[in-house]
Short mmCIF file of N, CA and C in Angstrom, two decimals:
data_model
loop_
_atom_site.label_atom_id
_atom_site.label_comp_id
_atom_site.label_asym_id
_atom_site.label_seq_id
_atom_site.Cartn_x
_atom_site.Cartn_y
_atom_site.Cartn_z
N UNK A 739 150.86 93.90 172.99
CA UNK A 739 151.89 94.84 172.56
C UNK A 739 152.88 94.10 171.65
N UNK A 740 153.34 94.45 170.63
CA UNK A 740 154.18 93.90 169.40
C UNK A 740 155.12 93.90 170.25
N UNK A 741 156.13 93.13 170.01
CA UNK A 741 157.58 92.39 170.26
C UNK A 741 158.23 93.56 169.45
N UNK A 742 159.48 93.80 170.36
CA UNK A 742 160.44 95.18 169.49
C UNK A 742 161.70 94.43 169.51
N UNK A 743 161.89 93.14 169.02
CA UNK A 743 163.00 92.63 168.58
C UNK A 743 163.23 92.77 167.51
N UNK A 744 164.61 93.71 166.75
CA UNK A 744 165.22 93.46 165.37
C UNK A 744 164.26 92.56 163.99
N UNK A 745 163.64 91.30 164.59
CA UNK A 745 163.18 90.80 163.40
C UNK A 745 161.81 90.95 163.18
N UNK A 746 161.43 91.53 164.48
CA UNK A 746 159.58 92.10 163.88
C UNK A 746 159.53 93.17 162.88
N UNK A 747 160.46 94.17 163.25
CA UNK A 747 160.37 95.62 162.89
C UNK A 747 159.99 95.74 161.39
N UNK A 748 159.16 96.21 160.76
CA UNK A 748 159.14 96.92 159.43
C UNK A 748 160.93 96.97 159.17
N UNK A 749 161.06 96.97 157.77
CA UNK A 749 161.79 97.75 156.85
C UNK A 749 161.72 98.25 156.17
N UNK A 750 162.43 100.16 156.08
CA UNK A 750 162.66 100.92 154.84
C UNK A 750 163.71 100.33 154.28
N UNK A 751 163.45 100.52 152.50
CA UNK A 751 164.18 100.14 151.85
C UNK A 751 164.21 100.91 150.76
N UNK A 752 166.32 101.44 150.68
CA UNK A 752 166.35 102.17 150.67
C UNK A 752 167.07 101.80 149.35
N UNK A 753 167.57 102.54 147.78
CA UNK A 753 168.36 102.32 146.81
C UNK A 753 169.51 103.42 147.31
N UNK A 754 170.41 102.89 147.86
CA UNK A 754 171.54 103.95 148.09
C UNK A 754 172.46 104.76 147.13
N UNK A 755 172.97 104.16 146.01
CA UNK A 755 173.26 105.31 145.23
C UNK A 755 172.16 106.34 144.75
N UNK A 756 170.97 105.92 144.64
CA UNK A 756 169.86 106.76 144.15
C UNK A 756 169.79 107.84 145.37
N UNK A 757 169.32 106.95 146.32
CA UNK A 757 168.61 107.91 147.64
C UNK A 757 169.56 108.95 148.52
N UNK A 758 170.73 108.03 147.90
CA UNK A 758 171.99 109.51 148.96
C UNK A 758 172.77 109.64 148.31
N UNK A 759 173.02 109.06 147.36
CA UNK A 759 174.23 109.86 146.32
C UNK A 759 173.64 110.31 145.32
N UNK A 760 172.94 110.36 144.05
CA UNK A 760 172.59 110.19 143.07
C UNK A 760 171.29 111.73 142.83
N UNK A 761 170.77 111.84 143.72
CA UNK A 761 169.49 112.54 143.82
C UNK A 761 170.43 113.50 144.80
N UNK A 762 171.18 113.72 146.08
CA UNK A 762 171.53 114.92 146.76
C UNK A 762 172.32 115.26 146.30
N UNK A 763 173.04 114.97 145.28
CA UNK A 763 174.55 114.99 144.61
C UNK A 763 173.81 116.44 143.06
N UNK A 764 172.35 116.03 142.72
CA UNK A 764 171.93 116.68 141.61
C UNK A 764 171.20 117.51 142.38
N UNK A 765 170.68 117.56 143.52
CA UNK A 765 169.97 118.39 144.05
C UNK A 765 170.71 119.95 144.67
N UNK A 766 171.69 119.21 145.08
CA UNK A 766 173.23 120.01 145.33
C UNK A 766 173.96 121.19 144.24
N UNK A 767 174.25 120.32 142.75
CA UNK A 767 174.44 120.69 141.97
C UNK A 767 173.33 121.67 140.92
N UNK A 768 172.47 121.06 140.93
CA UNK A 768 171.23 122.34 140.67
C UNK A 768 170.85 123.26 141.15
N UNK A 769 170.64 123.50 142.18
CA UNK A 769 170.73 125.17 143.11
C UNK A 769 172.32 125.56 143.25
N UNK A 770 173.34 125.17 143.30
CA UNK A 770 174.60 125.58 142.93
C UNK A 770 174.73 126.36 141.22
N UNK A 771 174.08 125.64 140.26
CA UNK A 771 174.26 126.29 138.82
C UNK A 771 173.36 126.82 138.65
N UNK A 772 172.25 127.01 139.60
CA UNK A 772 170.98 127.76 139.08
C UNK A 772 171.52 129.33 139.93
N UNK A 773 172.35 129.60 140.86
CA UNK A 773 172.60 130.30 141.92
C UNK A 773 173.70 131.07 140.64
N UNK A 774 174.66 130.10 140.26
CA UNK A 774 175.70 130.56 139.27
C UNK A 774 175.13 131.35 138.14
N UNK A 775 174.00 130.89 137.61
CA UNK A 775 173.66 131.49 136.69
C UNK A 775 172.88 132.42 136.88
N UNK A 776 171.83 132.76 137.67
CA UNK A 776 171.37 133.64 138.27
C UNK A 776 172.37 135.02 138.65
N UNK A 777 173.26 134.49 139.01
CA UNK A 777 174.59 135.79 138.98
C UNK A 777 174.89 136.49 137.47
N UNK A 778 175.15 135.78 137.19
CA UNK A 778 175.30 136.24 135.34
C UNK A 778 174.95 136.13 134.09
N UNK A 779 173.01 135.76 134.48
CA UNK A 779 172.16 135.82 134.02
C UNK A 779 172.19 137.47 133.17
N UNK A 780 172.04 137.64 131.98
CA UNK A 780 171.87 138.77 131.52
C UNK A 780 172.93 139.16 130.28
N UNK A 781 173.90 138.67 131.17
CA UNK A 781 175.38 139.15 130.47
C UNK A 781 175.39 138.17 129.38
N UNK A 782 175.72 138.64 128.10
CA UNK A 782 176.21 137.72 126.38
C UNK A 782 177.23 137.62 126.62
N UNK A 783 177.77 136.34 127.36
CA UNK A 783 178.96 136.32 126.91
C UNK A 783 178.94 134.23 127.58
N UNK A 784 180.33 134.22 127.03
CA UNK A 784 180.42 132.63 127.72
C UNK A 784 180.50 132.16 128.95
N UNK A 785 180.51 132.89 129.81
CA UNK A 785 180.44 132.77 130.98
C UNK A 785 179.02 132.44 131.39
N UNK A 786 178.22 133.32 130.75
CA UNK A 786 176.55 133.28 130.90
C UNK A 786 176.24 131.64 130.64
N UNK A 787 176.47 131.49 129.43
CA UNK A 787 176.17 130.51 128.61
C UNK A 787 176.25 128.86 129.46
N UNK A 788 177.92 129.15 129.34
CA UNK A 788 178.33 128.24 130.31
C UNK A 788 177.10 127.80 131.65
N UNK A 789 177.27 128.46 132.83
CA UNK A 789 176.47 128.37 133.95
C UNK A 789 174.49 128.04 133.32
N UNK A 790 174.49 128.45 132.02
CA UNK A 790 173.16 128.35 131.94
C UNK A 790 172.81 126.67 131.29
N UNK A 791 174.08 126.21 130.56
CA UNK A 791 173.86 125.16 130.10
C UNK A 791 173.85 123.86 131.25
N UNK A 792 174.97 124.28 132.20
CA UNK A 792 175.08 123.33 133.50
C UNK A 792 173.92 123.38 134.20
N UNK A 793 173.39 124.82 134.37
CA UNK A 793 171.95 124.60 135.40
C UNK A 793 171.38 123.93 134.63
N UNK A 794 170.89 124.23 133.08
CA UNK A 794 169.46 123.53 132.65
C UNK A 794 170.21 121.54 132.71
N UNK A 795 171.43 121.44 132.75
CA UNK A 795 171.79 119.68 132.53
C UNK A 795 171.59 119.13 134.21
N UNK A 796 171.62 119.55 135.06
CA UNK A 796 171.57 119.93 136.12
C UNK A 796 170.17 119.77 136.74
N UNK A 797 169.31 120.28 136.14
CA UNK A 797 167.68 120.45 136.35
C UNK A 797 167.08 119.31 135.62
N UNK A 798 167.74 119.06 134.30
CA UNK A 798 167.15 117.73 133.31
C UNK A 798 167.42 116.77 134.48
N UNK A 799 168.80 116.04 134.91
CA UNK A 799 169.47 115.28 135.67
C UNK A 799 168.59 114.61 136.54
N UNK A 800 168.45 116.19 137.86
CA UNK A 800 167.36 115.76 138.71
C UNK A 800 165.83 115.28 138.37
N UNK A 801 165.24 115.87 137.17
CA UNK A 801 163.87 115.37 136.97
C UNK A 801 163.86 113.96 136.51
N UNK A 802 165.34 113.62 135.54
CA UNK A 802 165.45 111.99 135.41
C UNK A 802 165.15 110.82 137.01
N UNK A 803 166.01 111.60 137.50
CA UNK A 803 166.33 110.69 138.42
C UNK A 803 164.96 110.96 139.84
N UNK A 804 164.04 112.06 139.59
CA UNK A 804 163.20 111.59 140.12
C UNK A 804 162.13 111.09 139.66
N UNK A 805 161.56 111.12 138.48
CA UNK A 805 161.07 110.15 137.44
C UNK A 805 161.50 108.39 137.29
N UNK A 806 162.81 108.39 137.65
CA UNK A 806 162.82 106.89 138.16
C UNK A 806 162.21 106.12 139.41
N UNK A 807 161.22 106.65 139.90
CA UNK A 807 160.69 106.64 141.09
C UNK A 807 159.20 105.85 140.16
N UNK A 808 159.32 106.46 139.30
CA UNK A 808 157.88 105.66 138.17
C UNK A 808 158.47 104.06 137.45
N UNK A 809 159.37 104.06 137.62
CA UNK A 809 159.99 102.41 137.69
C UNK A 809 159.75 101.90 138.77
N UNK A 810 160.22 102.32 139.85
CA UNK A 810 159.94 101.71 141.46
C UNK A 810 158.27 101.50 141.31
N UNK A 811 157.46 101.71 140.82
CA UNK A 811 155.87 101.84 141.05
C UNK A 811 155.73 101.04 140.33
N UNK A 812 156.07 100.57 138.42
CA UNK A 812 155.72 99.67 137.72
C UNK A 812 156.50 98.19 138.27
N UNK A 813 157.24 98.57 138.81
CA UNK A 813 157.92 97.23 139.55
C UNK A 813 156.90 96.74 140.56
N UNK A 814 156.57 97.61 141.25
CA UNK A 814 155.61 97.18 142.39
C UNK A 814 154.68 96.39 141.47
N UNK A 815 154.04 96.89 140.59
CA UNK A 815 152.46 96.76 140.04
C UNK A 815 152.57 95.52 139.51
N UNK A 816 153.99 95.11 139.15
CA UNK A 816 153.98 94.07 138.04
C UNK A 816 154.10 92.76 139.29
N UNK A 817 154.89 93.04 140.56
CA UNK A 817 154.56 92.14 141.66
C UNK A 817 153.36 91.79 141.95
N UNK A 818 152.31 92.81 141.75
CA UNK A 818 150.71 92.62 142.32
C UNK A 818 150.14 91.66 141.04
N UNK A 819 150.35 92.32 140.24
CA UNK A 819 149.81 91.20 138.91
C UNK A 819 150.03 89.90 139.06
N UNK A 820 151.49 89.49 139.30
CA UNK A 820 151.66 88.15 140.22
C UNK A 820 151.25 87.69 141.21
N UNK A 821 150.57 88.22 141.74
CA UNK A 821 150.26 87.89 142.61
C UNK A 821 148.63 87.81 142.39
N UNK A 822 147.99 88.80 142.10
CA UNK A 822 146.65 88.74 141.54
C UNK A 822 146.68 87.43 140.53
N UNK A 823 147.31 86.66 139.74
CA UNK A 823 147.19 86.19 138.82
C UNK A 823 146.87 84.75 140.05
N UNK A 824 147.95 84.37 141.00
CA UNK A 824 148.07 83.48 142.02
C UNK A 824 147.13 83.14 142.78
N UNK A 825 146.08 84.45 143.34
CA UNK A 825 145.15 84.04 144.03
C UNK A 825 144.01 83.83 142.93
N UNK A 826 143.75 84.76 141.69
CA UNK A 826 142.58 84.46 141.12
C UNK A 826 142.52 82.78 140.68
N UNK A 827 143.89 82.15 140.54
CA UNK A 827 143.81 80.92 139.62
C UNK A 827 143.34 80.16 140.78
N UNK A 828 143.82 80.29 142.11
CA UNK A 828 143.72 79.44 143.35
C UNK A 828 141.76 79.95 143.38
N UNK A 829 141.59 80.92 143.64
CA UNK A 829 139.66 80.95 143.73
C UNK A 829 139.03 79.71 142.36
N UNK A 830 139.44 79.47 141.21
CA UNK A 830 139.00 79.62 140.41
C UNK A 830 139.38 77.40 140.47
N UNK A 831 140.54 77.44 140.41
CA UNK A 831 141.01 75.93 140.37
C UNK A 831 141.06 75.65 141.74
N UNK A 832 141.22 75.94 142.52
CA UNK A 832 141.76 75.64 144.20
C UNK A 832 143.54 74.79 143.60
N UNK A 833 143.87 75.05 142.82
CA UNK A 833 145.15 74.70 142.88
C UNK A 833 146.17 75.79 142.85
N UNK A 834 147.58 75.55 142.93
CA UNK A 834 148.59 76.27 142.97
C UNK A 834 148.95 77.13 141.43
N UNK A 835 149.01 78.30 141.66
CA UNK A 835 149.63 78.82 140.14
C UNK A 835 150.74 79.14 139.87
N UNK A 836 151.85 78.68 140.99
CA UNK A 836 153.22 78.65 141.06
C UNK A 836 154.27 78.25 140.15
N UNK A 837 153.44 77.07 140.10
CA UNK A 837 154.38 75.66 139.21
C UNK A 837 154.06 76.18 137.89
N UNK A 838 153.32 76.93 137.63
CA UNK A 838 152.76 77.32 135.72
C UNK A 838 153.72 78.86 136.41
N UNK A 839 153.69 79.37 137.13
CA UNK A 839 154.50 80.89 136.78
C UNK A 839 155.63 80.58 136.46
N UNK A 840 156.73 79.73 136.71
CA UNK A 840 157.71 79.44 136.62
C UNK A 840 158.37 78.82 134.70
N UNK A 841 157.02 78.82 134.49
CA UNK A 841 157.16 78.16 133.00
C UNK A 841 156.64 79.37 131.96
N UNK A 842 156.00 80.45 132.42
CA UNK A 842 155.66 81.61 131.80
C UNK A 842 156.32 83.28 131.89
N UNK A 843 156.45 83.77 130.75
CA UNK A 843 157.12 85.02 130.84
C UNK A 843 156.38 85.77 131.35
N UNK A 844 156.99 87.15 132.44
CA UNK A 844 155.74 87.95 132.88
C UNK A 844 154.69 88.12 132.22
N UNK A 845 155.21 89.09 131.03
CA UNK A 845 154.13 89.47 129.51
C UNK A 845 153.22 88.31 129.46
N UNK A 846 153.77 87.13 129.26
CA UNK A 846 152.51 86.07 129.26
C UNK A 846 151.55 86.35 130.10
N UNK A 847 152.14 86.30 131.48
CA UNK A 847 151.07 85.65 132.81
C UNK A 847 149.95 87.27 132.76
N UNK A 848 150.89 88.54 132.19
CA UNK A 848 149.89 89.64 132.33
C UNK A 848 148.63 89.97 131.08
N UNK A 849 149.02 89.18 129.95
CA UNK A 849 148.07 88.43 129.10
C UNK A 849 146.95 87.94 129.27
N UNK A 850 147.26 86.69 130.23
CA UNK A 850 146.65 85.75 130.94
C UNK A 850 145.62 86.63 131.81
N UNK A 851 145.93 87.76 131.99
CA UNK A 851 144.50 88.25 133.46
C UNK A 851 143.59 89.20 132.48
N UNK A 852 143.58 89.21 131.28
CA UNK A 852 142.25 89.56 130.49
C UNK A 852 141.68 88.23 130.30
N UNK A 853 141.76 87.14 130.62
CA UNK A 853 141.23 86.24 130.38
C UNK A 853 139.72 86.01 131.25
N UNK A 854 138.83 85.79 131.10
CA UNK A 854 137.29 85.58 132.22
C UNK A 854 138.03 84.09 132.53
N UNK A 855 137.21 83.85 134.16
CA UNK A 855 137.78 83.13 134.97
C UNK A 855 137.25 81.79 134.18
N UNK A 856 136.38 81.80 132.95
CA UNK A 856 136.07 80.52 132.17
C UNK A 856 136.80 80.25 130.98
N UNK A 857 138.10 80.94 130.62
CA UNK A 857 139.12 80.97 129.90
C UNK A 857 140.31 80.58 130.49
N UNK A 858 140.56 80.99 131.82
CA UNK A 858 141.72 81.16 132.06
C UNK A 858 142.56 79.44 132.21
N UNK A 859 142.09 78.72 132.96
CA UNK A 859 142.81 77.34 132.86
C UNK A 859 143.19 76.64 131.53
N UNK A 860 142.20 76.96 130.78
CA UNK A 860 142.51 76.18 129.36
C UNK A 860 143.23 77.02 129.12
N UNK A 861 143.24 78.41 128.32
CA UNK A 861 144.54 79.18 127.72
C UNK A 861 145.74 78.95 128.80
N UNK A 862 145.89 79.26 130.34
CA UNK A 862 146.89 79.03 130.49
C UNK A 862 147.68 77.33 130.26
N UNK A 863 146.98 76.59 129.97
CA UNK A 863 147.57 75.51 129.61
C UNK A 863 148.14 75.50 128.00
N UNK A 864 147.25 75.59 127.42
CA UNK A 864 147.92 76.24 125.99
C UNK A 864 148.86 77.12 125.70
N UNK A 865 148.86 78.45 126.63
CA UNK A 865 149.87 79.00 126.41
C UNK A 865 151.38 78.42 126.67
N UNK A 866 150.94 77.50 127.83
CA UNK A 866 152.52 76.74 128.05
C UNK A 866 152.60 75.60 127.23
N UNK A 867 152.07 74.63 126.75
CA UNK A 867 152.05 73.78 125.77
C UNK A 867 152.38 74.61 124.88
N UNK A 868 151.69 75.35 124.29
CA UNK A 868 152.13 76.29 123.02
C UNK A 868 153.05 77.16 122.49
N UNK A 869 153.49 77.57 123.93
CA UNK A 869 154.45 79.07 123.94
C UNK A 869 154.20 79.85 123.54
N UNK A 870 152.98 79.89 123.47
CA UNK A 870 152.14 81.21 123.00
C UNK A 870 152.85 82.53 122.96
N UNK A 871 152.78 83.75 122.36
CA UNK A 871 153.16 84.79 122.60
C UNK A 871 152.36 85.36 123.71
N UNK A 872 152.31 86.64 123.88
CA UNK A 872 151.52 87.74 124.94
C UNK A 872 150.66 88.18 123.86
N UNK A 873 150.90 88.10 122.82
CA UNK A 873 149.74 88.83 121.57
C UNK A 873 148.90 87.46 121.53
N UNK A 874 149.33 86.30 121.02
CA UNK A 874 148.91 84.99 120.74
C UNK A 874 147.63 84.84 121.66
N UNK A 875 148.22 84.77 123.32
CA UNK A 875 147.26 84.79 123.97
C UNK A 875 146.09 86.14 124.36
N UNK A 876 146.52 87.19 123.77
CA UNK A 876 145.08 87.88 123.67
C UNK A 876 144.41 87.53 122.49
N UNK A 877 144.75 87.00 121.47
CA UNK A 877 143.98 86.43 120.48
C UNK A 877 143.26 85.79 120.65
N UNK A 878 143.35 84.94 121.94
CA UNK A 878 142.56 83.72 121.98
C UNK A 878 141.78 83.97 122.75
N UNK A 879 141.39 85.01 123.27
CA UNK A 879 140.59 85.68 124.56
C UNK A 879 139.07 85.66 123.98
N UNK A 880 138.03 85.03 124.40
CA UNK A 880 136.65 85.48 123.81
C UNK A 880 136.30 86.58 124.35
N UNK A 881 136.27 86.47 126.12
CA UNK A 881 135.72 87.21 126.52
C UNK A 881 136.52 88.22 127.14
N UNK A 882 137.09 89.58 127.49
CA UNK A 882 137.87 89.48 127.50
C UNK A 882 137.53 90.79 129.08
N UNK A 883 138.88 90.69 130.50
CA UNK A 883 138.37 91.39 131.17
C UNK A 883 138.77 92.78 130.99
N UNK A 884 138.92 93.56 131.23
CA UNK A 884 139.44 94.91 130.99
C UNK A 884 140.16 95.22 132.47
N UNK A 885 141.66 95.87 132.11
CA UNK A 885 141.83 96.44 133.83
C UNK A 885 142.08 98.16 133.10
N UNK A 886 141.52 98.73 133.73
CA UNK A 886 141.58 100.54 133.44
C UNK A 886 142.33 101.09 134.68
N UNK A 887 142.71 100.43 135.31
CA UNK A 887 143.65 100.86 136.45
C UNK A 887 145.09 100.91 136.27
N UNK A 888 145.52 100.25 135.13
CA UNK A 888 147.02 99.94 135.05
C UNK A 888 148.14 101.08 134.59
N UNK A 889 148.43 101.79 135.45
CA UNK A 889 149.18 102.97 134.60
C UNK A 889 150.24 102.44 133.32
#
């Protein structure tokens, strides 16, 4: 049976202006101006107008801010790439790919994983000797892998 002390437990993690201010604050305010305008929907006049321009800024607002939820995902992805990049170099060299991440820009290191595992040590050495760009080093790619998964 797992240990239910404080430091086993999972954590949610949460962006608090996003998750409780930011998103219930527009969610709030959008059925409030959609309710407003719905009342005096019909009528030409500025009153109409008014309530119709707040609902539709109102409705934009919220779809921004739940569309930032597609940042939270490319953030994730770009962690896995690091990490994919870490274990493939370790299968491939049995050494660490730590000490070279630290000397390369993401864009580089995500460069670096079209590389076939018979490219990858030499370009990544060149690319850091070189400072290669992220274009530079797909240039130098013979073979090259494809990922079709990457949104």
């Amino acid at each position: 049976m797992p240990s239910s002390s404080p430091n086993n437990r999972p954590t949610v993690r949460f962006y608090a202006p996003h998750h409780f201010i930011l998103l219930p604050a527009a969610l709030v305010m959008a059925f409030y101006a959609g309710r407003r305008y719905a009342a005096v929907a019909g009528a030409d006049d500025n009153n109409a107008r008014l309530w119709f321009c707040v609902a539709a800024g109102a409705v934009i607002v919220l779809g921004i801010l739940i569309m930032m939820r597609q940042h939270y995902a490319l953030t994730l992805q770009d962690r896995i790439i690091r990490l994919e990049m870490r274990q493939r170099y370790f299968e491939i060299t049995r050494d660490s790919f730590q000490p070279f991440e630290q000397q390369l820009t993401f864009k580089q290191i995500a460069a670096l994983r079209y590389a076939s595992d018979a490219e990858l040590p030499g370009l990544l050495q060149a690319a850091i000797r070189e400072k290669l760009s992220p274009a530079a080093i797909q240039e130098r790619i013979d073979h090259v892998l494809l990922d079709t998964m990457r949104v």
